[in-house]
């Protein structure tokens, strides 16, 4: 299972394709405090990233090579910044 | 001609046609970077392939065209009509070369002269700094930054989005980017805005961006405003991307995302401007004071030593560390270091200056030449050649495994011999594989020194303790970018050099390549013929059923045959539809030739004409569309030559100086309507009548009696020409007659309207496909005839007393509409019916001039037939449009109603 949904955290594992975006979106929409564990994520479709950026997710664990994901941190931060400045 | 050469010519013709078409668009609409890229790619492909066949004159001409286009792409020279004309001339010449190659009449020695002359003319445009004279169609220059001395190509101003993005980067990220830009001299900035529905096309924009050749960094943001419901499967992202790769590889990477991105080439100087305040600030800091002095006064070795020292004593996360590490890398390339120092000290307060600081004596070329990463041009095989070798290798492995077609071995042998410049001998698949493998080894060993050179800085970096930490210090220029950057740095040759297929360049891009198969048209035609035969064979089943019932007395058998007929009929229809779909091509296939024709003829006649085309996507049977090409050329020539007035005349008539010809294709039921409209002087019916009388086409009495509409139709009469002066374009009196004949032969008809001073409109109504026709069968004097179902309006049965007489004509009133009647017995030469009948069968048809009723004896069913043209003694008999074979073996004559009725 590329995404395992727990109560507060969803664990993304391996390759997450476009078809998982809708479910992830719904899960994050239910509770904005939910987090994502990206430790084992190796690849995700743009639609998945779009969902993450849309919800300004909080990441509980970044992948080991977290430098690779800096762009996502920036994208999420800019979303949060937008929300704070334009509530 | 070898199969390989055949394929090369076929594909090159397509490329050439595409290039010519884009060039005409450029000349019409002005400079367009995308169009230039398309033309460049087309010609690049032709050049690359022609090299494999050792056709030197062709390669030389294609190469000169490609070089000129490359200069255009880099904005080194402006585009002008004159330049476009010479390019078109070159494309025409290449096309002529192909003609001769195909016909086998080529003599390369004779090509040399013309090829050299044209190539010289093309290169003249590159050698002159002055823009050639001619109509100005230059690219917009408002975005261009004036090139500093020594830099050949002006580049566009940094787009606002890029400037904002760069200024929002952290200091360390900006510095990393800055030093990378120093290495590349040119960067490519992309604003990639994926289409909202791109996910549905299987696109993955993030990974497209990440897989970009020469990827440096990117940033992804959500669009600030999302229209409509926010669907997770609709893409609402913007991607800003920087790459250091050459445009060739970038354009091919983004080839499938046309229209989704904006591209700007930016220079190192522009990035410098973004970083200048930061650099000034760093240089003022105490710890780099000695470095600032060294940069001004010392050589590379001393500068490198100081940088190393500063790096060792500062935090790798700091901007100072990043700056010194960058300078240290620059010291490995004295030319680049020199350029940087010139920038630095030519404008002490770079934040305030507007001039782009760069050394006078350091040109981009010199930087590129000095770059250790640049491989020698002559080394190794071209990208195309390597790709072809790889293909052959795959096929050979299949052959050895016993899975491939052994017949292909000779072709593979030829290809491998051509690519590797070997004697053509019959080699076994194993031998060929060995030859390819040994060449691969040689290629590797040739490239090895370069590869070492290229990788040297990277290796040095990773070995040095400070450099190993550098990667960790890179901030916004993310580590996700590090990998591609490192690869790009290692494999990146100078621009415009063919890149060997390396790991980096071979990285699979996110492309949706349509799966297509090229098939010889003859095979499709044969398949279509078979479907036709099957249709005829299928039609025999109802006759068999009737025979089984009437002669054999078996109603059960008859029922079974009818039941099977239903199935066979459905399958045949599906098969027929599927095969027809294969032959359907868009009318653009023919239309795309006309912009050039109109442009050339208009110039020849000193007229200004715009050609507007609509409905180019309308699909047509390929055979039909090709038969249509000539009639359309006749009509266009007539419009250009006789219709559109000279600019002065148009102005005097209160019209726009430039004339307009519209070419419109519209699907209409099972037909396609093609209209050619011009806003010229129109056709004067009085003049037509007089000319027709003078030429003996009409008699004196007809001169008085025919109305204007009938007079206009006289232009279709054989031998009629309105041209007062026969030109080489039109007016020889065969055009319109020939047009009508060709259209009729294709199963269509032509209509014409014209208004003096306003213009003329031709309307060609053609069947979408000419292979299988549906006809309605009817009986006259116990003989079967057919009429095209397209022209049948309705069938009615009336009592004889309902038929009325107006003067000498019989008419019928159908739903308050007067329909003239024609007794087909009379027209077909049979005896008129004398006995009284209770009901009269009337077949109402439309011939393009309103509805008419054909009085017949009996209606029969509609049937699909393969219509064959009349042959032998019947060939010139226009009353019938063709014949068809019926299921019971009888021949059905298909009536050409307008022609038949016009004979009386």
Coordinates of C-alpha atoms in Angstrom, one line a residue, chain B residues 35 65 120 159 163 191 270 349 508 590 627 647 658 660 701 755 770 776 834 871 877:
Chain B
X35 CA 8.2 28.4 -35.3
X65 CA 20.2 26.2 -43.4
X120 CA 26.9 30.6 -49.6
X159 CA 11.2 38.1 -16.8
X163 CA 13.6 38.2 -11.1
X191 CA 7.8 29.3 -16.8
X270 CA 21.6 39.0 -15.7
X349 CA 28.4 49.6 -7.3
X508 CA 13.5 9.0 -20.0
X590 CA -3.6 19.5 -49.0
X627 CA -7.6 14.3 -56.5
X647 CA -3.4 47.2 -54.6
X658 CA -4.7 43.7 -49.3
X660 CA -8.4 38.2 -48.9
X701 CA -30.7 33.7 -79.2
X755 CA -21.1 39.7 -57.4
X770 CA -15.3 7.7 -52.7
X776 CA -31.1 3.9 -54.3
X834 CA -49.3 4.8 -72.6
X871 CA -14.9 2.3 -69.2
X877 CA -20.9 9.1 -71.6

